[in-house]
PDB file of C-alpha atoms in Angstrom:
ATOM      1  CA  MET A  23     -76.011 -14.625 -23.977  1.00  0.00           C
ATOM      2  CA  SER A  24     -72.963 -17.368 -25.284  1.00  0.00           C
ATOM      3  CA  LYS A  25     -71.597 -14.695 -27.367  1.00  0.00           C
ATOM      4  CA  VAL A  26     -70.564 -12.454 -24.828  1.00  0.00           C
ATOM      5  CA  ILE A  27     -69.071 -14.851 -22.403  1.00  0.00           C
ATOM      6  CA  LEU A  28     -66.571 -15.953 -25.531  1.00  0.00           C
ATOM      7  CA  THR A  29     -65.541 -12.238 -26.220  1.00  0.00           C
ATOM      8  CA  ILE A  30     -64.102 -12.097 -23.013  1.00  0.00           C
ATOM      9  CA  PRO A  31     -60.840 -14.432 -22.644  1.00  0.00           C
ATOM     10  CA  VAL A  32     -60.307 -12.658 -26.469  1.00  0.00           C
ATOM     11  CA  LEU A  33     -60.049  -9.659 -25.314  1.00  0.00           C
ATOM     12  CA  LEU A  34     -57.531 -10.128 -22.490  1.00  0.00           C
ATOM     13  CA  VAL A  35     -55.282 -12.554 -24.846  1.00  0.00           C
ATOM     14  CA  SER A  36     -54.458  -9.506 -26.857  1.00  0.00           C
ATOM     15  CA  LEU A  37     -53.775  -7.225 -23.738  1.00  0.00           C
ATOM     16  CA  SER A  38     -51.288  -9.521 -22.428  1.00  0.00           C
ATOM     17  CA  VAL A  39     -49.269  -9.761 -25.914  1.00  0.00           C
ATOM     18  CA  THR A  40     -48.550  -6.304 -26.169  1.00  0.00           C
ATOM     19  CA  SER A  41     -46.120  -6.291 -23.134  1.00  0.00           C
ATOM     20  CA  ALA A  42     -42.884  -5.803 -23.676  1.00  0.00           C
ATOM     21  CA  HIS A  43     -39.362  -7.144 -22.305  1.00  0.00           C
ATOM     22  CA  ALA A  44     -41.141 -10.253 -20.102  1.00  0.00           C
ATOM     23  CA  GLN A  45     -38.867 -10.935 -17.338  1.00  0.00           C
ATOM     24  CA  PHE A  46     -39.019 -14.665 -16.928  1.00  0.00           C
ATOM     25  CA  ALA A  47     -36.105 -15.360 -13.626  1.00  0.00           C
ATOM     26  CA  GLN A  48     -33.768 -13.663 -11.764  1.00  0.00           C
ATOM     27  CA  GLU A  49     -31.808 -13.978  -9.124  1.00  0.00           C
ATOM     28  CA  SER A  50     -28.869 -12.524  -6.860  1.00  0.00           C
ATOM     29  CA  HIS A  51     -25.795 -12.983  -4.667  1.00  0.00           C
ATOM     30  CA  THR A  52     -23.781 -10.499  -2.352  1.00  0.00           C
ATOM     31  CA  VAL A  53     -20.085  -9.585  -3.876  1.00  0.00           C
ATOM     32  CA  THR A  54     -17.923  -7.742  -1.591  1.00  0.00           C
ATOM     33  CA  VAL A  55     -14.905  -5.941  -2.401  1.00  0.00           C
ATOM     34  CA  GLU A  56     -12.306  -5.022   0.167  1.00  0.00           C
ATOM     35  CA  VAL A  57      -9.376  -2.919  -0.440  1.00  0.00           C
ATOM     36  CA  THR A  58      -5.929  -3.048   1.997  1.00  0.00           C
ATOM     37  CA  PRO A  59      -4.697  -0.031   3.796  1.00  0.00           C
ATOM     38  CA  SER A  60      -0.958   0.714   1.847  1.00  0.00           C
ATOM     39  CA  ILE A  61       1.787   3.431   2.204  1.00  0.00           C
ATOM     40  CA  VAL A  62       4.691   3.172  -0.010  1.00  0.00           C
ATOM     41  CA  ILE A  63       7.485   5.790  -0.367  1.00  0.00           C
ATOM     42  CA  ASN A  64      10.787   5.929  -2.251  1.00  0.00           C
ATOM     43  CA  ILE A  65      13.844   7.835  -3.065  1.00  0.00           C
ATOM     44  CA  SER A  66      15.328   7.632  -6.317  1.00  0.00           C
ATOM     45  CA  ARG A  67      18.740   8.144  -5.338  1.00  0.00           C
ATOM     46  CA  PRO A  68      20.483   6.638  -2.261  1.00  0.00           C
ATOM     47  CA  SER A  69      23.198   8.939  -1.624  1.00  0.00           C
ATOM     48  CA  LEU A  70      24.342  12.357  -2.817  1.00  0.00           C
ATOM     49  CA  GLU A  71      26.532  15.253  -2.391  1.00  0.00           C
ATOM     50  CA  LEU A  72      26.932  18.531  -1.885  1.00  0.00           C
ATOM     51  CA  VAL A  73      29.616  20.738  -2.284  1.00  0.00           C
ATOM     52  CA  ALA A  74      30.116  24.543  -1.128  1.00  0.00           C
ATOM     53  CA  ALA A  75      32.923  25.686  -2.836  1.00  0.00           C
ATOM     54  CA  GLU A  76      34.521  29.461  -2.704  1.00  0.00           C
ATOM     55  CA  SER A  77      34.476  29.660  -6.157  1.00  0.00           C
ATOM     56  CA  ASN A  78      30.757  30.139  -6.042  1.00  0.00           C
ATOM     57  CA  LEU A  79      31.404  33.476  -3.607  1.00  0.00           C
ATOM     58  CA  GLY A  80      30.241  36.483  -5.316  1.00  0.00           C
ATOM     59  CA  LEU A  81      31.761  39.744  -4.454  1.00  0.00           C
ATOM     60  CA  GLY A  82      31.002  40.540  -1.151  1.00  0.00           C
ATOM     61  CA  GLN A  83      28.983  37.482   0.089  1.00  0.00           C
ATOM     62  CA  GLN A  84      29.981  35.729   3.077  1.00  0.00           C
ATOM     63  CA  ALA A  85      28.427  32.391   2.713  1.00  0.00           C
ATOM     64  CA  MET A  86      28.848  30.064   0.289  1.00  0.00           C
ATOM     65  CA  THR A  87      25.596  27.777  -0.931  1.00  0.00           C
ATOM     66  CA  ALA A  88      24.939  24.176  -2.679  1.00  0.00           C
ATOM     67  CA  VAL A  89      21.932  23.356  -4.409  1.00  0.00           C
ATOM     68  CA  ASP A  90      21.006  19.615  -5.120  1.00  0.00           C
ATOM     69  CA  GLU A  91      17.270  18.879  -6.744  1.00  0.00           C
ATOM     70  CA  SER A  92      18.779  15.132  -8.185  1.00  0.00           C
ATOM     71  CA  THR A  93      16.600  13.156  -6.081  1.00  0.00           C
ATOM     72  CA  VAL A  94      12.813  12.010  -5.901  1.00  0.00           C
ATOM     73  CA  LEU A  95      10.519  11.608  -3.211  1.00  0.00           C
ATOM     74  CA  SER A  96       7.578   9.297  -4.770  1.00  0.00           C
ATOM     75  CA  TRP A  97       4.526   7.996  -2.698  1.00  0.00           C
ATOM     76  CA  ARG A  98       1.640   5.715  -3.210  1.00  0.00           C
ATOM     77  CA  ILE A  99      -0.847   6.147   0.208  1.00  0.00           C
ATOM     78  CA  ASN A 100      -4.477   4.958   0.023  1.00  0.00           C
ATOM     79  CA  ARG A 101      -5.018   6.548   3.946  1.00  0.00           C
ATOM     80  CA  ARG A 102      -6.102   9.462   4.917  1.00  0.00           C
ATOM     81  CA  HIS A 103      -5.148  12.269   7.049  1.00  0.00           C
ATOM     82  CA  LEU A 104      -0.998  12.284   6.408  1.00  0.00           C
ATOM     83  CA  LYS A 105       2.005  14.382   5.601  1.00  0.00           C
ATOM     84  CA  ILE A 106       5.246  13.427   5.082  1.00  0.00           C
ATOM     85  CA  THR A 107       7.998  14.494   7.141  1.00  0.00           C
ATOM     86  CA  VAL A 108      11.844  14.926   7.045  1.00  0.00           C
ATOM     87  CA  GLN A 109      14.664  14.959   9.785  1.00  0.00           C
ATOM     88  CA  THR A 110      18.439  13.914  10.143  1.00  0.00           C
ATOM     89  CA  ASP A 111      20.215  11.948  12.459  1.00  0.00           C
ATOM     90  CA  LEU A 112      23.075  14.618  13.040  1.00  0.00           C
ATOM     91  CA  ALA A 113      22.614  16.551  15.547  1.00  0.00           C
ATOM     92  CA  ALA A 114      25.522  18.802  15.466  1.00  0.00           C
ATOM     93  CA  PRO A 115      26.139  19.853  12.077  1.00  0.00           C
ATOM     94  CA  LYS A 116      28.449  22.077  11.028  1.00  0.00           C
ATOM     95  CA  TYR A 117      27.063  23.847   8.322  1.00  0.00           C
ATOM     96  CA  THR A 118      23.325  24.373   7.211  1.00  0.00           C
ATOM     97  CA  LEU A 119      21.444  22.201   5.380  1.00  0.00           C
ATOM     98  CA  LYS A 120      18.207  23.372   4.260  1.00  0.00           C
ATOM     99  CA  VAL A 121      15.299  20.911   2.581  1.00  0.00           C
ATOM    100  CA  MET A 122      12.012  21.511   0.831  1.00  0.00           C
ATOM    101  CA  ALA A 123      10.036  20.154  -1.877  1.00  0.00           C
ATOM    102  CA  VAL A 124       9.494  21.407  -5.029  1.00  0.00           C
ATOM    103  CA  ASN A 125       7.490  20.241  -8.178  1.00  0.00           C
ATOM    104  CA  ALA A 126       5.385  17.961  -6.103  1.00  0.00           C
ATOM    105  CA  THR A 127       2.564  16.588  -8.169  1.00  0.00           C
ATOM    106  CA  ALA A 128       0.129  15.849  -4.911  1.00  0.00           C
ATOM    107  CA  GLY A 129       0.038  17.363  -1.236  1.00  0.00           C
ATOM    108  CA  THR A 130       0.994  20.974   0.225  1.00  0.00           C
ATOM    109  CA  PRO A 131       4.621  21.443   0.363  1.00  0.00           C
ATOM    110  CA  ALA A 132       6.109  22.923   3.369  1.00  0.00           C
ATOM    111  CA  PRO A 133       8.150  25.979   3.571  1.00  0.00           C
ATOM    112  CA  GLU A 134      11.919  25.336   3.447  1.00  0.00           C
ATOM    113  CA  ARG A 135      13.102  23.806   6.535  1.00  0.00           C
ATOM    114  CA  VAL A 136      16.352  23.385   8.299  1.00  0.00           C
ATOM    115  CA  LEU A 137      16.936  20.321   9.121  1.00  0.00           C
ATOM    116  CA  GLY A 138      17.199  18.843  12.303  1.00  0.00           C
ATOM    117  CA  VAL A 139      16.952  15.631  14.394  1.00  0.00           C
ATOM    118  CA  THR A 140      13.313  16.500  15.298  1.00  0.00           C
ATOM    119  CA  PRO A 141      10.790  15.740  12.343  1.00  0.00           C
ATOM    120  CA  LYS A 142       9.463  18.726  10.500  1.00  0.00           C
ATOM    121  CA  ASP A 143       7.035  18.897   7.925  1.00  0.00           C
ATOM    122  CA  PHE A 144       8.047  18.117   4.437  1.00  0.00           C
ATOM    123  CA  ILE A 145       4.399  17.955   2.292  1.00  0.00           C
ATOM    124  CA  LEU A 146       1.152  17.927   4.189  1.00  0.00           C
ATOM    125  CA  ASP A 147      -2.066  16.178   2.479  1.00  0.00           C
ATOM    126  CA  VAL A 148      -0.632  13.273   1.211  1.00  0.00           C
ATOM    127  CA  GLY A 149      -3.640  10.840   2.142  1.00  0.00           C
ATOM    128  CA  LYS A 150      -5.154   9.315  -0.463  1.00  0.00           C
ATOM    129  CA  THR A 151      -2.878  10.264  -3.347  1.00  0.00           C
ATOM    130  CA  THR A 152       0.212   9.374  -5.763  1.00  0.00           C
ATOM    131  CA  GLY A 153       2.539  11.560  -6.048  1.00  0.00           C
ATOM    132  CA  THR A 154       6.284  12.354  -6.773  1.00  0.00           C
ATOM    133  CA  ALA A 155       8.309  15.415  -5.570  1.00  0.00           C
ATOM    134  CA  VAL A 156      11.555  17.271  -6.037  1.00  0.00           C
ATOM    135  CA  ILE A 157      13.985  16.967  -2.872  1.00  0.00           C
ATOM    136  CA  ARG A 158      15.529  20.462  -3.221  1.00  0.00           C
ATOM    137  CA  TYR A 159      18.547  20.477  -0.594  1.00  0.00           C
ATOM    138  CA  THR A 160      20.558  24.050   0.220  1.00  0.00           C
ATOM    139  CA  GLY A 161      23.833  23.439   2.140  1.00  0.00           C
ATOM    140  CA  THR A 162      25.639  26.941   3.442  1.00  0.00           C
ATOM    141  CA  ALA A 163      28.683  27.545   5.087  1.00  0.00           C
ATOM    142  CA  SER A 164      30.361  30.913   5.513  1.00  0.00           C
ATOM    143  CA  LEU A 165      33.816  32.098   5.685  1.00  0.00           C
ATOM    144  CA  GLN A 166      34.505  31.723   9.040  1.00  0.00           C
ATOM    145  CA  GLN A 167      32.987  28.065   9.617  1.00  0.00           C
ATOM    146  CA  GLY A 168      36.151  26.755   7.484  1.00  0.00           C
ATOM    147  CA  SER A 169      36.654  23.973   4.893  1.00  0.00           C
ATOM    148  CA  GLY A 170      35.164  20.297   6.228  1.00  0.00           C
ATOM    149  CA  SER A 171      31.688  17.408   6.113  1.00  0.00           C
ATOM    150  CA  ASP A 172      28.622  16.656   7.237  1.00  0.00           C
ATOM    151  CA  LEU A 173      27.448  13.321   6.801  1.00  0.00           C
ATOM    152  CA  HIS A 174      23.490  13.529   7.553  1.00  0.00           C
ATOM    153  CA  LEU A 175      21.491  10.615   7.069  1.00  0.00           C
ATOM    154  CA  VAL A 176      18.099  12.315   5.784  1.00  0.00           C
ATOM    155  CA  THR A 177      14.886  10.274   6.643  1.00  0.00           C
ATOM    156  CA  PHE A 178      11.584  10.803   5.753  1.00  0.00           C
ATOM    157  CA  THR A 179       8.172   9.550   7.353  1.00  0.00           C
ATOM    158  CA  VAL A 180       4.936   9.259   6.522  1.00  0.00           C
ATOM    159  CA  THR A 181       2.724  10.080   9.617  1.00  0.00           C
ATOM    160  CA  GLN A 182      -0.529  11.192  10.891  1.00  0.00           C
ATOM    161  CA  GLN A 183      -1.390  15.024  10.264  1.00  0.00           C
TER     162      GLN A 183
ATOM    163  CA  MET B   7     -83.558 -20.220 -19.138  1.00  0.00           C
ATOM    164  CA  ARG B   8     -81.662 -22.221 -16.643  1.00  0.00           C
ATOM    165  CA  PRO B   9     -77.719 -22.300 -17.457  1.00  0.00           C
ATOM    166  CA  THR B  10     -77.104 -25.271 -19.735  1.00  0.00           C
ATOM    167  CA  ASN B  11     -73.610 -27.593 -19.361  1.00  0.00           C
ATOM    168  CA  LYS B  12     -72.121 -26.341 -21.896  1.00  0.00           C
ATOM    169  CA  PHE B  13     -72.160 -22.783 -19.997  1.00  0.00           C
ATOM    170  CA  TYR B  14     -70.601 -24.197 -17.313  1.00  0.00           C
ATOM    171  CA  ALA B  15     -67.951 -25.594 -19.277  1.00  0.00           C
ATOM    172  CA  THR B  16     -67.271 -22.713 -21.111  1.00  0.00           C
ATOM    173  CA  ALA B  17     -67.187 -20.556 -17.882  1.00  0.00           C
ATOM    174  CA  VAL B  18     -65.005 -22.572 -16.055  1.00  0.00           C
ATOM    175  CA  LEU B  19     -62.155 -22.532 -19.356  1.00  0.00           C
ATOM    176  CA  ALA B  20     -62.871 -18.684 -19.436  1.00  0.00           C
ATOM    177  CA  GLY B  21     -62.180 -18.366 -15.918  1.00  0.00           C
ATOM    178  CA  ALA B  22     -59.094 -20.883 -16.233  1.00  0.00           C
ATOM    179  CA  LEU B  23     -57.762 -18.675 -19.040  1.00  0.00           C
ATOM    180  CA  LEU B  24     -58.301 -15.390 -16.784  1.00  0.00           C
ATOM    181  CA  ALA B  25     -56.707 -16.562 -14.084  1.00  0.00           C
ATOM    182  CA  SER B  26     -53.371 -17.636 -16.260  1.00  0.00           C
ATOM    183  CA  LEU B  27     -53.234 -14.204 -18.018  1.00  0.00           C
ATOM    184  CA  ALA B  28     -54.404 -11.912 -15.004  1.00  0.00           C
ATOM    185  CA  ALA B  29     -51.574 -13.631 -12.470  1.00  0.00           C
ATOM    186  CA  PRO B  30     -48.798 -11.678 -12.091  1.00  0.00           C
ATOM    187  CA  ARG B  31     -45.532 -13.526 -13.677  1.00  0.00           C
ATOM    188  CA  ARG B  32     -43.458 -15.082 -10.959  1.00  0.00           C
ATOM    189  CA  ALA B  33     -40.143 -15.193 -11.301  1.00  0.00           C
ATOM    190  CA  ALA B  34     -39.018 -19.213 -11.105  1.00  0.00           C
ATOM    191  CA  ALA B  35     -35.785 -19.205  -8.788  1.00  0.00           C
ATOM    192  CA  GLN B  36     -34.863 -22.253 -10.399  1.00  0.00           C
ATOM    193  CA  GLU B  37     -34.515 -20.865 -14.077  1.00  0.00           C
ATOM    194  CA  VAL B  38     -31.558 -18.906 -13.021  1.00  0.00           C
ATOM    195  CA  VAL B  39     -29.264 -20.189 -10.131  1.00  0.00           C
ATOM    196  CA  LEU B  40     -25.595 -18.656  -8.842  1.00  0.00           C
ATOM    197  CA  THR B  41     -23.485 -21.331  -7.801  1.00  0.00           C
ATOM    198  CA  GLY B  42     -20.532 -21.389  -5.058  1.00  0.00           C
ATOM    199  CA  ASN B  43     -20.126 -18.623  -1.955  1.00  0.00           C
ATOM    200  CA  ASP B  44     -21.229 -14.895  -1.815  1.00  0.00           C
ATOM    201  CA  PRO B  45     -18.051 -13.792  -3.655  1.00  0.00           C
ATOM    202  CA  VAL B  46     -15.285 -11.695  -1.411  1.00  0.00           C
ATOM    203  CA  LEU B  47     -12.651  -9.202  -3.398  1.00  0.00           C
ATOM    204  CA  ARG B  48      -9.382  -8.226  -2.014  1.00  0.00           C
ATOM    205  CA  VAL B  49      -7.666  -5.920  -3.241  1.00  0.00           C
ATOM    206  CA  GLN B  50      -3.791  -5.967  -2.288  1.00  0.00           C
ATOM    207  CA  THR B  51      -2.221  -2.215  -2.572  1.00  0.00           C
ATOM    208  CA  GLY B  52       1.523  -3.124  -0.395  1.00  0.00           C
ATOM    209  CA  GLY B  53       3.137  -2.390  -4.488  1.00  0.00           C
ATOM    210  CA  TRP B  54       3.424   0.180  -6.635  1.00  0.00           C
ATOM    211  CA  LEU B  55       1.630  -1.612  -9.009  1.00  0.00           C
ATOM    212  CA  PRO B  56      -1.927  -2.181  -7.594  1.00  0.00           C
ATOM    213  CA  VAL B  57      -2.999  -6.221  -7.798  1.00  0.00           C
ATOM    214  CA  ASP B  58      -6.578  -6.488  -8.775  1.00  0.00           C
ATOM    215  CA  ALA B  59      -8.558  -8.857  -7.485  1.00  0.00           C
ATOM    216  CA  THR B  60     -10.455 -11.395  -9.257  1.00  0.00           C
ATOM    217  CA  VAL B  61     -12.967 -14.249  -8.220  1.00  0.00           C
ATOM    218  CA  GLU B  62     -14.733 -16.337 -10.757  1.00  0.00           C
ATOM    219  CA  THR B  63     -18.454 -18.389  -9.985  1.00  0.00           C
ATOM    220  CA  LYS B  64     -20.822 -19.387 -11.734  1.00  0.00           C
ATOM    221  CA  ILE B  65     -24.620 -19.006 -13.292  1.00  0.00           C
ATOM    222  CA  LEU B  66     -26.956 -21.903 -14.008  1.00  0.00           C
ATOM    223  CA  PHE B  67     -29.974 -20.634 -16.573  1.00  0.00           C
ATOM    224  CA  LYS B  68     -32.641 -22.198 -18.524  1.00  0.00           C
ATOM    225  CA  ARG B  69     -33.359 -21.336 -21.452  1.00  0.00           C
ATOM    226  CA  GLN B  70     -37.165 -20.015 -22.716  1.00  0.00           C
ATOM    227  CA  SER B  71     -39.955 -20.138 -25.235  1.00  0.00           C
ATOM    228  CA  ILE B  72     -38.311 -17.176 -27.353  1.00  0.00           C
ATOM    229  CA  GLN B  73     -34.869 -15.721 -27.394  1.00  0.00           C
ATOM    230  CA  THR B  74     -33.934 -14.026 -24.440  1.00  0.00           C
ATOM    231  CA  LYS B  75     -30.903 -12.469 -22.589  1.00  0.00           C
ATOM    232  CA  VAL B  76     -29.553 -11.810 -19.211  1.00  0.00           C
ATOM    233  CA  THR B  77     -28.827  -8.660 -18.277  1.00  0.00           C
ATOM    234  CA  VAL B  78     -26.871  -7.432 -14.553  1.00  0.00           C
ATOM    235  CA  GLN B  79     -27.332  -4.722 -12.082  1.00  0.00           C
ATOM    236  CA  THR B  80     -26.151  -3.765  -8.857  1.00  0.00           C
ATOM    237  CA  ALA B  81     -27.086  -2.087  -5.642  1.00  0.00           C
ATOM    238  CA  CYS B  82     -23.916  -1.348  -3.132  1.00  0.00           C
ATOM    239  CA  PRO B  83     -25.120   2.337  -1.740  1.00  0.00           C
ATOM    240  CA  GLY B  84     -21.565   4.252  -0.725  1.00  0.00           C
ATOM    241  CA  GLN B  85     -19.752   2.612  -3.234  1.00  0.00           C
ATOM    242  CA  SER B  86     -15.579   3.431  -3.163  1.00  0.00           C
ATOM    243  CA  PHE B  87     -14.047   0.983  -5.365  1.00  0.00           C
ATOM    244  CA  PHE B  88     -14.098  -0.490  -9.097  1.00  0.00           C
ATOM    245  CA  LEU B  89     -15.981  -3.945  -9.616  1.00  0.00           C
ATOM    246  CA  ALA B  90     -16.901  -5.614 -13.037  1.00  0.00           C
ATOM    247  CA  VAL B  91     -18.250  -8.714 -14.254  1.00  0.00           C
ATOM    248  CA  THR B  92     -17.736 -10.668 -17.588  1.00  0.00           C
ATOM    249  CA  ALA B  93     -19.748 -13.833 -18.139  1.00  0.00           C
ATOM    250  CA  LEU B  94     -17.037 -16.185 -20.202  1.00  0.00           C
ATOM    251  CA  SER B  95     -17.438 -18.793 -22.341  1.00  0.00           C
ATOM    252  CA  PRO B  96     -21.586 -19.114 -22.098  1.00  0.00           C
ATOM    253  CA  THR B  97     -23.060 -22.545 -23.091  1.00  0.00           C
ATOM    254  CA  ALA B  98     -25.154 -20.563 -25.284  1.00  0.00           C
ATOM    255  CA  GLY B  99     -25.563 -16.993 -26.265  1.00  0.00           C
ATOM    256  CA  TYR B 100     -22.707 -14.082 -26.002  1.00  0.00           C
ATOM    257  CA  SER B 101     -21.084 -12.711 -23.724  1.00  0.00           C
ATOM    258  CA  ALA B 102     -21.912  -9.036 -23.951  1.00  0.00           C
ATOM    259  CA  GLY B 103     -18.071  -8.167 -22.467  1.00  0.00           C
ATOM    260  CA  PRO B 104     -17.357  -6.675 -19.239  1.00  0.00           C
ATOM    261  CA  VAL B 105     -20.032  -4.986 -17.844  1.00  0.00           C
ATOM    262  CA  LEU B 106     -18.807  -2.095 -15.018  1.00  0.00           C
ATOM    263  CA  LEU B 107     -20.768  -2.652 -11.969  1.00  0.00           C
ATOM    264  CA  ARG B 108     -22.224   1.159 -10.334  1.00  0.00           C
ATOM    265  CA  ASN B 109     -24.530   1.383  -7.314  1.00  0.00           C
ATOM    266  CA  GLY B 110     -28.126   1.722  -9.111  1.00  0.00           C
ATOM    267  CA  MET B 111     -26.939   1.240 -12.317  1.00  0.00           C
ATOM    268  CA  ALA B 112     -30.172  -0.254 -14.813  1.00  0.00           C
ATOM    269  CA  PRO B 113     -29.879  -4.029 -16.011  1.00  0.00           C
ATOM    270  CA  THR B 114     -27.106  -4.215 -18.597  1.00  0.00           C
ATOM    271  CA  ASP B 115     -26.504  -6.952 -21.323  1.00  0.00           C
ATOM    272  CA  LEU B 116     -24.443  -9.702 -19.850  1.00  0.00           C
ATOM    273  CA  ILE B 117     -25.036 -12.463 -22.390  1.00  0.00           C
ATOM    274  CA  VAL B 118     -27.051 -11.787 -25.363  1.00  0.00           C
ATOM    275  CA  HIS B 119     -29.075 -13.942 -27.850  1.00  0.00           C
ATOM    276  CA  VAL B 120     -29.654 -16.600 -25.821  1.00  0.00           C
ATOM    277  CA  PRO B 121     -31.904 -18.880 -28.270  1.00  0.00           C
ATOM    278  CA  SER B 122     -35.226 -20.486 -26.810  1.00  0.00           C
ATOM    279  CA  GLY B 123     -35.391 -23.848 -25.715  1.00  0.00           C
ATOM    280  CA  THR B 124     -35.618 -25.691 -22.768  1.00  0.00           C
ATOM    281  CA  ARG B 125     -31.813 -26.722 -22.422  1.00  0.00           C
ATOM    282  CA  ARG B 126     -30.019 -25.479 -19.049  1.00  0.00           C
ATOM    283  CA  GLU B 127     -27.036 -23.015 -19.624  1.00  0.00           C
ATOM    284  CA  GLN B 128     -24.145 -22.346 -18.110  1.00  0.00           C
ATOM    285  CA  ALA B 129     -21.608 -19.486 -18.380  1.00  0.00           C
ATOM    286  CA  ARG B 130     -18.259 -18.253 -16.049  1.00  0.00           C
ATOM    287  CA  LEU B 131     -18.799 -15.110 -13.870  1.00  0.00           C
ATOM    288  CA  LEU B 132     -15.017 -13.462 -13.212  1.00  0.00           C
ATOM    289  CA  TYR B 133     -15.155 -10.513 -10.962  1.00  0.00           C
ATOM    290  CA  VAL B 134     -12.426  -8.262 -11.176  1.00  0.00           C
ATOM    291  CA  ALA B 135     -12.594  -5.396  -8.310  1.00  0.00           C
ATOM    292  CA  SER B 136      -9.967  -2.533  -8.513  1.00  0.00           C
ATOM    293  CA  ALA B 137      -9.121   0.334  -6.381  1.00  0.00           C
ATOM    294  CA  THR B 138      -7.021   3.345  -7.059  1.00  0.00           C
ATOM    295  CA  ASP B 139      -5.575   5.631  -4.006  1.00  0.00           C
ATOM    296  CA  GLU B 140      -7.505   8.211  -3.960  1.00  0.00           C
ATOM    297  CA  GLN B 141     -10.699   5.976  -3.463  1.00  0.00           C
ATOM    298  CA  GLY B 142      -8.894   4.333  -0.034  1.00  0.00           C
ATOM    299  CA  ASN B 143      -9.108   1.698   1.467  1.00  0.00           C
ATOM    300  CA  SER B 144     -11.689  -0.339   3.291  1.00  0.00           C
ATOM    301  CA  ASP B 145     -10.343  -0.011   6.783  1.00  0.00           C
ATOM    302  CA  GLN B 146     -11.173   3.331   6.705  1.00  0.00           C
ATOM    303  CA  GLU B 147     -13.930   3.584   3.672  1.00  0.00           C
ATOM    304  CA  GLY B 148     -15.839   0.258   4.462  1.00  0.00           C
ATOM    305  CA  ALA B 149     -15.841  -2.173   2.299  1.00  0.00           C
ATOM    306  CA  ASP B 150     -18.137  -2.526  -0.769  1.00  0.00           C
ATOM    307  CA  VAL B 151     -20.977  -4.844  -0.141  1.00  0.00           C
ATOM    308  CA  HIS B 152     -23.015  -5.338  -3.591  1.00  0.00           C
ATOM    309  CA  VAL B 153     -26.538  -7.182  -4.252  1.00  0.00           C
ATOM    310  CA  VAL B 154     -25.433  -8.081  -7.864  1.00  0.00           C
ATOM    311  CA  THR B 155     -28.843  -9.452  -9.519  1.00  0.00           C
ATOM    312  CA  TYR B 156     -28.916 -11.439 -12.734  1.00  0.00           C
ATOM    313  CA  THR B 157     -32.171 -11.750 -14.584  1.00  0.00           C
ATOM    314  CA  ILE B 158     -33.087 -13.346 -17.533  1.00  0.00           C
ATOM    315  CA  VAL B 159     -35.614 -11.096 -20.073  1.00  0.00           C
ATOM    316  CA  GLN B 160     -37.117 -11.463 -23.580  1.00  0.00           C
ATOM    317  CA  GLU B 161     -34.580  -9.999 -25.983  1.00  0.00           C
TER     318      GLU B 161
END
């Protein structure tokens, strides 16, 4: 009978030794990460000039045009559901000035717009994106309008979509 | 046959041995301690270059009877942003380098090759948080709240 009692602890010792990667201690704490909302927008050039000259006219054409794509709009936005609009401060321009985004790396460019004092969509779906777009300006003047100049202050605004 | 004193002594010894082997090994909280307040990291994104947020705290851990390592894991349902932790200048063992904390990850080595012994050791814990614009902001997505767990395990 004494032999039976001594056998039991030996068997259990061998079972415990075979268990691997014993865990000795554990501790936890809470770590919180917060990210501030951010909207950053930039225009690469402070000003530009479009010159529509008669020398650009082809035979039979009545309107002179000038196109500029030298300005880049860039943005970093980490908020949702936003778009960029564009407007001018010139309420009654003599000539027509159109604008559109080309080669946009993010968002959805809106169709070409005639600039007015009411904000118009320039690029949609820019929420939670980082991107750039070339600003294409197209100025148009007819021969009947004669010579002169319009001075626009063009404003791009990030707003709720 | 009546049981003898030798029988009773053997039975008591066997019982004590059985109890020590069969009882579950509970983690002793004092074997590993995280010092300081729960870290809060605020990523500032107001400029063209995002600024990572960093917070440093400390882990105290005790050597064990065998060589061990310290692992780290996190639980953060709905995690939106990046968080990593690095053990700096451990007084025993070696830092395994930065560990990216992702919700539901398996325990990952943080400090390795901790020798056996009885000394209490420590290391600085450097948390670094960052976010891309595509990940949004915590006003709209909610803050990430991680439960980060450190474990001393046999190596």
